[in-house]
mmCIF file with all atom_site columns, C-alpha atoms in Angstrom:
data_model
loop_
_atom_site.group_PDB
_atom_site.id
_atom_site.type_symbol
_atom_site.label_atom_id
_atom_site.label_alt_id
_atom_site.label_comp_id
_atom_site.label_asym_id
_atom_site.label_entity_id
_atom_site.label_seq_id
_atom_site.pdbx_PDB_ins_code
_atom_site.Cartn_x
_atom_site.Cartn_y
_atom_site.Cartn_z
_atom_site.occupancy
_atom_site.B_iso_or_equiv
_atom_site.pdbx_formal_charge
_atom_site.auth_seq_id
_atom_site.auth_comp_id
_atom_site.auth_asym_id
_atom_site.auth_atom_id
_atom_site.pdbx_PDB_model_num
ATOM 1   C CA . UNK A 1 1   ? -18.166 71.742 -0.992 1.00 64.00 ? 707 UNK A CA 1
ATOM 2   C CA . UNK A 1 2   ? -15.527 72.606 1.004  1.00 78.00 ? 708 UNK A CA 1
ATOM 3   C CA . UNK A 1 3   ? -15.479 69.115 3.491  1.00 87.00 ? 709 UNK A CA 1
ATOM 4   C CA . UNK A 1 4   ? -15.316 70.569 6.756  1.00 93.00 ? 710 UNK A CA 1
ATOM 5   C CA . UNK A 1 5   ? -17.041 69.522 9.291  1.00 93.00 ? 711 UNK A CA 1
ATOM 6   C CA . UNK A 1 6   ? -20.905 70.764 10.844 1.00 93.00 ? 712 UNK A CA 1
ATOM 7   C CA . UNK A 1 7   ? -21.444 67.955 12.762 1.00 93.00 ? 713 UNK A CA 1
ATOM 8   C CA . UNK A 1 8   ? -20.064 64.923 14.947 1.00 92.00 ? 714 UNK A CA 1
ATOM 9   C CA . UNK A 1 9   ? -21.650 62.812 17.411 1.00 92.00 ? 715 UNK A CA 1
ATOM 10  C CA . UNK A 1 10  ? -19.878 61.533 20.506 1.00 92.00 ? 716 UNK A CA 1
ATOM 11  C CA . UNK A 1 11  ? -17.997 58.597 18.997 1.00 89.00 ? 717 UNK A CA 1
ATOM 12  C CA . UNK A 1 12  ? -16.392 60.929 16.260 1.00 89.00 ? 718 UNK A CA 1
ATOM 13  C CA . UNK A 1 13  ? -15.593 62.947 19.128 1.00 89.00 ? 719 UNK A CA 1
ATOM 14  C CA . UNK A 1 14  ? -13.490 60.344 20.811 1.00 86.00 ? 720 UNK A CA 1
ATOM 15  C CA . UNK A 1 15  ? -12.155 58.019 18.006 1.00 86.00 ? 721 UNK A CA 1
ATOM 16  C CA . UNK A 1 16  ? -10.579 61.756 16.403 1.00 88.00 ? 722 UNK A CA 1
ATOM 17  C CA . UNK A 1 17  ? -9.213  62.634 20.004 1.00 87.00 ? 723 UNK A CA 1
ATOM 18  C CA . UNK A 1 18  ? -10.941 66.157 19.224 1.00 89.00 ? 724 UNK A CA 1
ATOM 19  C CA . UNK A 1 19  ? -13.660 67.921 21.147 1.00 93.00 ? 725 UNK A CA 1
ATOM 20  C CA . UNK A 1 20  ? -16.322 68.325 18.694 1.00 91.00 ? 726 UNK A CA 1
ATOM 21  C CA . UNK A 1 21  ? -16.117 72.335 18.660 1.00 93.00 ? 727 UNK A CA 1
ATOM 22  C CA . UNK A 1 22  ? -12.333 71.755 17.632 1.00 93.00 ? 728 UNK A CA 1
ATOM 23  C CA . UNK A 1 23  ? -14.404 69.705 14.846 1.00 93.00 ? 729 UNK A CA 1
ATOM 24  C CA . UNK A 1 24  ? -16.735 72.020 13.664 1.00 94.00 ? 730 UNK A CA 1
ATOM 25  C CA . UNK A 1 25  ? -15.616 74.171 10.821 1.00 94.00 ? 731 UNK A CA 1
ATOM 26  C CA . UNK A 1 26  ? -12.515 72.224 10.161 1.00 94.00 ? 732 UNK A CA 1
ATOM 27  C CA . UNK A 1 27  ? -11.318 69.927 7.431  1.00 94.00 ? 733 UNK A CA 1
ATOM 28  C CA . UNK A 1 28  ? -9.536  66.401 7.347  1.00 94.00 ? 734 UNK A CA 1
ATOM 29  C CA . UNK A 1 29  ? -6.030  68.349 6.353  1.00 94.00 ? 735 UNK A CA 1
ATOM 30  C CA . UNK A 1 30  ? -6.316  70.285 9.566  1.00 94.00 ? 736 UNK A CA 1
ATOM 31  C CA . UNK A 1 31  ? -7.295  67.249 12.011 1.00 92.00 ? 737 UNK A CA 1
ATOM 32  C CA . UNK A 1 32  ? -5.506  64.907 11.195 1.00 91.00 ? 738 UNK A CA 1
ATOM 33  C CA . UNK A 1 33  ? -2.003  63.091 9.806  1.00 91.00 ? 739 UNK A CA 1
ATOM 34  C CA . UNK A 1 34  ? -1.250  63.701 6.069  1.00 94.00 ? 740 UNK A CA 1
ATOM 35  C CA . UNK A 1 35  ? -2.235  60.204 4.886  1.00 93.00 ? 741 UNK A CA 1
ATOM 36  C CA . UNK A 1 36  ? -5.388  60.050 7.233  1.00 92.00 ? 742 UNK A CA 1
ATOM 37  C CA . UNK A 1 37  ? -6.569  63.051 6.085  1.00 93.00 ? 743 UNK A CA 1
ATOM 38  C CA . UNK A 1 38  ? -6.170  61.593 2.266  1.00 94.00 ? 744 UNK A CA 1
ATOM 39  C CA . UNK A 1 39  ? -7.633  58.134 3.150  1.00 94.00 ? 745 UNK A CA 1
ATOM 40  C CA . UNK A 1 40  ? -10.997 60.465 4.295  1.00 94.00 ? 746 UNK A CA 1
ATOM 41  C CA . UNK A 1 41  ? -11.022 62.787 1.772  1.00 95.00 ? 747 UNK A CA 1
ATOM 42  C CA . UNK A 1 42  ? -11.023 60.296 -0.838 1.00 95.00 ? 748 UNK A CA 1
ATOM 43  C CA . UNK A 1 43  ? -13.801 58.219 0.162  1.00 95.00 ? 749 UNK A CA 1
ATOM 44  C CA . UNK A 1 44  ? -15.836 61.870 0.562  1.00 94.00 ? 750 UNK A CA 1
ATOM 45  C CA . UNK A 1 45  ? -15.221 62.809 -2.487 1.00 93.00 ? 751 UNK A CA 1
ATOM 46  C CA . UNK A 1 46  ? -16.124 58.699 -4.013 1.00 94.00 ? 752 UNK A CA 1
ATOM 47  C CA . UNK A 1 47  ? -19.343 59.062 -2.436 1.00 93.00 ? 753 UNK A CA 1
ATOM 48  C CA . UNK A 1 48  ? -19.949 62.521 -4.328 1.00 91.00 ? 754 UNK A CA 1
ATOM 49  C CA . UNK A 1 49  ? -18.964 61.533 -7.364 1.00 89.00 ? 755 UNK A CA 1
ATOM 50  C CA . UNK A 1 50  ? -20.993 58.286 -6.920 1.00 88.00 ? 756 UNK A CA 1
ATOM 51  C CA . UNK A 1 51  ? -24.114 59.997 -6.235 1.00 88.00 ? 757 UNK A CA 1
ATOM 52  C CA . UNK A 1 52  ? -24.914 57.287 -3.751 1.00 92.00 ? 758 UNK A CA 1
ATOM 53  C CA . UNK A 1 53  ? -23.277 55.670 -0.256 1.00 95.00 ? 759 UNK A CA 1
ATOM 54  C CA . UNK A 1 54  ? -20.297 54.118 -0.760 1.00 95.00 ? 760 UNK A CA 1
ATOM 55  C CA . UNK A 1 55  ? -18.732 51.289 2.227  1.00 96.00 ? 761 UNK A CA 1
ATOM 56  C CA . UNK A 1 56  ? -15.316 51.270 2.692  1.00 95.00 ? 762 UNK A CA 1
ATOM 57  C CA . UNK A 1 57  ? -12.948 50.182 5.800  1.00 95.00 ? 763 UNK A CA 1
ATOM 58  C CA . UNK A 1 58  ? -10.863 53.339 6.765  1.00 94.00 ? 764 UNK A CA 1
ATOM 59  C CA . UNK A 1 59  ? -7.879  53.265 9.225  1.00 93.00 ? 765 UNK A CA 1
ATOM 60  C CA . UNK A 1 60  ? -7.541  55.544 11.760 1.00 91.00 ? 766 UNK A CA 1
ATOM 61  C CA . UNK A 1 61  ? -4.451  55.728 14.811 1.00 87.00 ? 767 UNK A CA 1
ATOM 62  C CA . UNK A 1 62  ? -6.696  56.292 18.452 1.00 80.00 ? 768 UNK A CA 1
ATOM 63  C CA . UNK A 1 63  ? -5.317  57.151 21.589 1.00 77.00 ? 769 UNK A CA 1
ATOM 64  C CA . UNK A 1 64  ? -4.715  53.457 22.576 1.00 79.00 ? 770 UNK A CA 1
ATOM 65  C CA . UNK A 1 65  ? -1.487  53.995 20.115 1.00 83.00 ? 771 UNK A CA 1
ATOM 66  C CA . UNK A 1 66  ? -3.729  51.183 17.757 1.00 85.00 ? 772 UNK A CA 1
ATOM 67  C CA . UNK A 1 67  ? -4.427  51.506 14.292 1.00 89.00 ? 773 UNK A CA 1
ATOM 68  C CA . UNK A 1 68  ? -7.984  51.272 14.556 1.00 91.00 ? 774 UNK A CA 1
ATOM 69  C CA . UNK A 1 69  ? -10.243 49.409 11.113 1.00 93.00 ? 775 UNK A CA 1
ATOM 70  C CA . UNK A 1 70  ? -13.447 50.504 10.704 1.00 93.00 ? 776 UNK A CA 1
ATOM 71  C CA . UNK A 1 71  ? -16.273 49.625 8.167  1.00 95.00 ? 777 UNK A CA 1
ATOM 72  C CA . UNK A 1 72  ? -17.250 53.112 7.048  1.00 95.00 ? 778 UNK A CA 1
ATOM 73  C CA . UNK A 1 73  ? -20.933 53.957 4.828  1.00 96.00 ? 779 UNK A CA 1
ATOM 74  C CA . UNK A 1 74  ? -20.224 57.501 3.637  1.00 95.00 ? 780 UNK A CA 1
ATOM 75  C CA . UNK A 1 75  ? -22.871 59.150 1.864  1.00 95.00 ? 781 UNK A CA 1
ATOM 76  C CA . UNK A 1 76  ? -24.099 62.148 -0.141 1.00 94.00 ? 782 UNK A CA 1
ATOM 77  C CA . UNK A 1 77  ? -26.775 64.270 1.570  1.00 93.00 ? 783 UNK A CA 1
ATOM 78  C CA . UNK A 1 78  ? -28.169 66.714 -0.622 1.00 92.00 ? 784 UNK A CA 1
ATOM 79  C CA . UNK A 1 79  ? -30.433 70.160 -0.693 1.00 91.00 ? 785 UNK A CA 1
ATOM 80  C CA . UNK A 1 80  ? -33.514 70.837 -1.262 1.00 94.00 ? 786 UNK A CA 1
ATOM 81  C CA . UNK A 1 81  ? -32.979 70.930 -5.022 1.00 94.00 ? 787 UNK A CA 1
ATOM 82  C CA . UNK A 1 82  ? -31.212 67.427 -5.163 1.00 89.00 ? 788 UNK A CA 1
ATOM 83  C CA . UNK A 1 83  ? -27.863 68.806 -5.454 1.00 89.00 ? 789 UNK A CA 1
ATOM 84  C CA . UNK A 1 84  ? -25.238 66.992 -2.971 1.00 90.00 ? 790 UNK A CA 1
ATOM 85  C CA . UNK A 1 85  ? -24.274 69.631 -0.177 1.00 90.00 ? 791 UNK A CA 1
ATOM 86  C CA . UNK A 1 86  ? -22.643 67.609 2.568  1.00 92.00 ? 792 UNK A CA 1
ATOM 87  C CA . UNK A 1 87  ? -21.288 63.940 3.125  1.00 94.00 ? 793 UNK A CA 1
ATOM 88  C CA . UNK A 1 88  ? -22.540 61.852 6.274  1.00 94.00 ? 794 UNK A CA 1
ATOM 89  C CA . UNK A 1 89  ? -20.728 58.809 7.007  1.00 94.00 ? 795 UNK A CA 1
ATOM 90  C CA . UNK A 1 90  ? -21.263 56.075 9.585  1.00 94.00 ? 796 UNK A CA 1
ATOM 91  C CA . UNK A 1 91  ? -18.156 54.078 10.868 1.00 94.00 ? 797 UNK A CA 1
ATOM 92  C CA . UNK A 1 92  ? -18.101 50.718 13.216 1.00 93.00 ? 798 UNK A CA 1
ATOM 93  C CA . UNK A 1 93  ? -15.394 49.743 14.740 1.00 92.00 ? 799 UNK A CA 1
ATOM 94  C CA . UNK A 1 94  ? -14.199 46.293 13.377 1.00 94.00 ? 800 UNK A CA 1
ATOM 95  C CA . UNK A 1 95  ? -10.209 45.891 14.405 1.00 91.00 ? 801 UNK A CA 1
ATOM 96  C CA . UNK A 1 96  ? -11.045 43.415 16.903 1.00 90.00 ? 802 UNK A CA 1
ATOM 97  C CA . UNK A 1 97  ? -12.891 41.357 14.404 1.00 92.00 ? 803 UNK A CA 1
ATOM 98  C CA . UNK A 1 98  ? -10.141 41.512 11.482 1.00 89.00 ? 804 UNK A CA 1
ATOM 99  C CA . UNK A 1 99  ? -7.539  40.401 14.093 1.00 88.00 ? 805 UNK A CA 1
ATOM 100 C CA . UNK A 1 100 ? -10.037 37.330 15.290 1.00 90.00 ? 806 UNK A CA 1
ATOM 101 C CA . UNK A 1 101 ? -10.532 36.642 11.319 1.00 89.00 ? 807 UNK A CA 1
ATOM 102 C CA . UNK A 1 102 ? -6.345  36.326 11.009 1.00 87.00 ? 808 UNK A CA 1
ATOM 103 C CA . UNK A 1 103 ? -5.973  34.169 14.046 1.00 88.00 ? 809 UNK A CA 1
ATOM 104 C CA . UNK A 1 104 ? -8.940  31.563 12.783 1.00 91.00 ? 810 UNK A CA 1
ATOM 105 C CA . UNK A 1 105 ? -7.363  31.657 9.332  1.00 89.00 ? 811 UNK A CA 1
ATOM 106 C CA . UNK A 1 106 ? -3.897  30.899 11.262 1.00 87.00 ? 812 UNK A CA 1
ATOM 107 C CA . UNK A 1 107 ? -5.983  28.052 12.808 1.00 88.00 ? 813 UNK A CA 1
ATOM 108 C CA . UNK A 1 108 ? -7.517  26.533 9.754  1.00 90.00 ? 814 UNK A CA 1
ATOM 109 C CA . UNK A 1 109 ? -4.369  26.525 7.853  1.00 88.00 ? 815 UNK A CA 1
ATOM 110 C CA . UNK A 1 110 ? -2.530  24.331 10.810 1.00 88.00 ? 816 UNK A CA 1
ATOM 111 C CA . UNK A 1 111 ? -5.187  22.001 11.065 1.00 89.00 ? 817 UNK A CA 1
ATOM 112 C CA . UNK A 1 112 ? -5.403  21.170 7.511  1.00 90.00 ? 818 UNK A CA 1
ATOM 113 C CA . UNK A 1 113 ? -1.538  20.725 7.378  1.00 88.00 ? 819 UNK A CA 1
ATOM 114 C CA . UNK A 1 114 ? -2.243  18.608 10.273 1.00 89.00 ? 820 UNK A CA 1
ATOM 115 C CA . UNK A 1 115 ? -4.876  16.730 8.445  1.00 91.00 ? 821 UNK A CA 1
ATOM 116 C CA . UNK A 1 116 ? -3.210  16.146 5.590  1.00 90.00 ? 822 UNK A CA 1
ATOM 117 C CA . UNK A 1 117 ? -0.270  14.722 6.897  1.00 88.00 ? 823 UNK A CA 1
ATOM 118 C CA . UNK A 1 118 ? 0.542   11.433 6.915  1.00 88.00 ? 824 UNK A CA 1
ATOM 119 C CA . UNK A 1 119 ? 2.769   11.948 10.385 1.00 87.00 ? 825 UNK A CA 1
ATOM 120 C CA . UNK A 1 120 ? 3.939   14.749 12.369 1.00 85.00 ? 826 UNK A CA 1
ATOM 121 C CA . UNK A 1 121 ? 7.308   14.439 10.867 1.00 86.00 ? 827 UNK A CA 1
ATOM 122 C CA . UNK A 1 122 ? 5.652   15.435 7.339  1.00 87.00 ? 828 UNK A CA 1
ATOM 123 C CA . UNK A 1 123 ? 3.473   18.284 8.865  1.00 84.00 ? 829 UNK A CA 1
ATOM 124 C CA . UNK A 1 124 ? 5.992   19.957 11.302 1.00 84.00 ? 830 UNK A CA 1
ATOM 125 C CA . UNK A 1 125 ? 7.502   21.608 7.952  1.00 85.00 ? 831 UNK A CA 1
ATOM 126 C CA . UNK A 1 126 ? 5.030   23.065 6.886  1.00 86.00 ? 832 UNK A CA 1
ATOM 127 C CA . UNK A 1 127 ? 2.964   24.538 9.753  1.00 83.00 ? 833 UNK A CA 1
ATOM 128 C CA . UNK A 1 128 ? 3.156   28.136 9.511  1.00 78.00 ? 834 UNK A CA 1
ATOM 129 C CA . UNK A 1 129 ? 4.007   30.679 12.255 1.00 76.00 ? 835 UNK A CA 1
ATOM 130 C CA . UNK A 1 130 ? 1.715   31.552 14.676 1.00 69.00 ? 836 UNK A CA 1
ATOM 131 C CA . UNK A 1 131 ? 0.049   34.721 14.769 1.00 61.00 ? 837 UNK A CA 1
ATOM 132 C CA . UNK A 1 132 ? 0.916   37.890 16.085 1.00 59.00 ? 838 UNK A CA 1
ATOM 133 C CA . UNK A 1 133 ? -0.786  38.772 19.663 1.00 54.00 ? 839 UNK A CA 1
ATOM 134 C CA . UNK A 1 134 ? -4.393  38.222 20.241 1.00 47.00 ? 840 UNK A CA 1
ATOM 135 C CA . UNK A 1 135 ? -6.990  40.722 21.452 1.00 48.00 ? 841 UNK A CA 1
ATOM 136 C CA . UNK A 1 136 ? -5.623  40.343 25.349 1.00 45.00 ? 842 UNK A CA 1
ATOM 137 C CA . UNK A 1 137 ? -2.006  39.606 24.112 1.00 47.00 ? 843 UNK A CA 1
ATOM 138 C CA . UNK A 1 138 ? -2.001  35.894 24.222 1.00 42.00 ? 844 UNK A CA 1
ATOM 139 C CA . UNK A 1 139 ? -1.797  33.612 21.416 1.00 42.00 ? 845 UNK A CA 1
ATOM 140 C CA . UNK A 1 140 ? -4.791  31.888 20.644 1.00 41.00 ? 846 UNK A CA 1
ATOM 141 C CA . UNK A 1 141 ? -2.936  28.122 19.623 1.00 42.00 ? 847 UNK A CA 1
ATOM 142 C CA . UNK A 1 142 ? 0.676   27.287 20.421 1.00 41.00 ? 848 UNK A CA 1
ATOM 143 C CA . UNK A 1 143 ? 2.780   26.523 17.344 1.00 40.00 ? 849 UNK A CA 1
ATOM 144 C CA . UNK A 1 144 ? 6.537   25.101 17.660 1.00 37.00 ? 850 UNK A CA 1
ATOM 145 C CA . UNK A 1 145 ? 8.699   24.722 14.372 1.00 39.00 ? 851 UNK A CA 1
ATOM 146 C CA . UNK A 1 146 ? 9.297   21.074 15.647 1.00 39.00 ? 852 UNK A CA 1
ATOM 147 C CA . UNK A 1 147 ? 6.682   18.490 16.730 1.00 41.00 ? 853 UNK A CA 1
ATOM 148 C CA . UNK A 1 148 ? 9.136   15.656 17.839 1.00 42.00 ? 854 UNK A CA 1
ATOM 149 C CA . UNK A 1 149 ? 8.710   14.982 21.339 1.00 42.00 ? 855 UNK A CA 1
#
């Protein structure tokens, strides 16, 4: 196996920033960033070794200047003879959900200082930060360190 690739539909296409003939032929080393190319490579080679799909969430920069999460199935395909040949691998992006998952988490934790306080004196201690930026760069709930009027 020498993990280059013979195939990539038009999402690989634009998530790698690559026309697919640049694709074709070419390895992870030669596409993209050092520690990108490791992050791949080591999943391939998990799902070899495992004999069987593996799911994983990989990380990859796009041209929005985002690092982009995405829930990855990589899997051995194999020849004729049952010997694995290849790796496929099927990634969704999932950034915007991991980002909606930290903001509700934010959210929860707030309200249960909230709730568990006895006055907003007590609870304005201990409500955490707020969040970074949401999806479309707001906040989703307004935090201030002091809830005093």
């Amino acid at each position: 196996l020498q993990g280059r690739y013979v195939y990539a539909n038009d999402a690989a296409e634009k998530a790698f920033r690559t026309p697919r003939v640049q694709l074709y032929g070419r390895s992870d080393d030669e596409i993209f960033p050092p520690e990108t190319a490791a992050q791949f490579k080591e999943n391939d080679r998990r799902a070899l070794t495992n004999g069987k799909s593996i799911q994983t969430v990989e990380t990859l920069k796009h041209e929005d200047g985002i690092a982009h999460h995405s829930l990855v199935i990589k899997f051995p395909i194999a020849s004729p003879e049952g010997r694995a040949i290849m790796v496929g691998g099927i990634a969704i992006d999932i950034t915007d959900r991991l980002r909606v998952e930290r903001h509700l988490a934010a959210q929860y934790a707030v309200t249960r200082v909230l709730a568990e306080a006895a006055t907003l004196d007590e609870a304005a201690p201990r409500v955490p930060a707020p969040p970074a930026r949401g999806p479309a760069g707001n906040r989703f709930f307004p935090v201030t360190t002091s809830l005093k009027p």
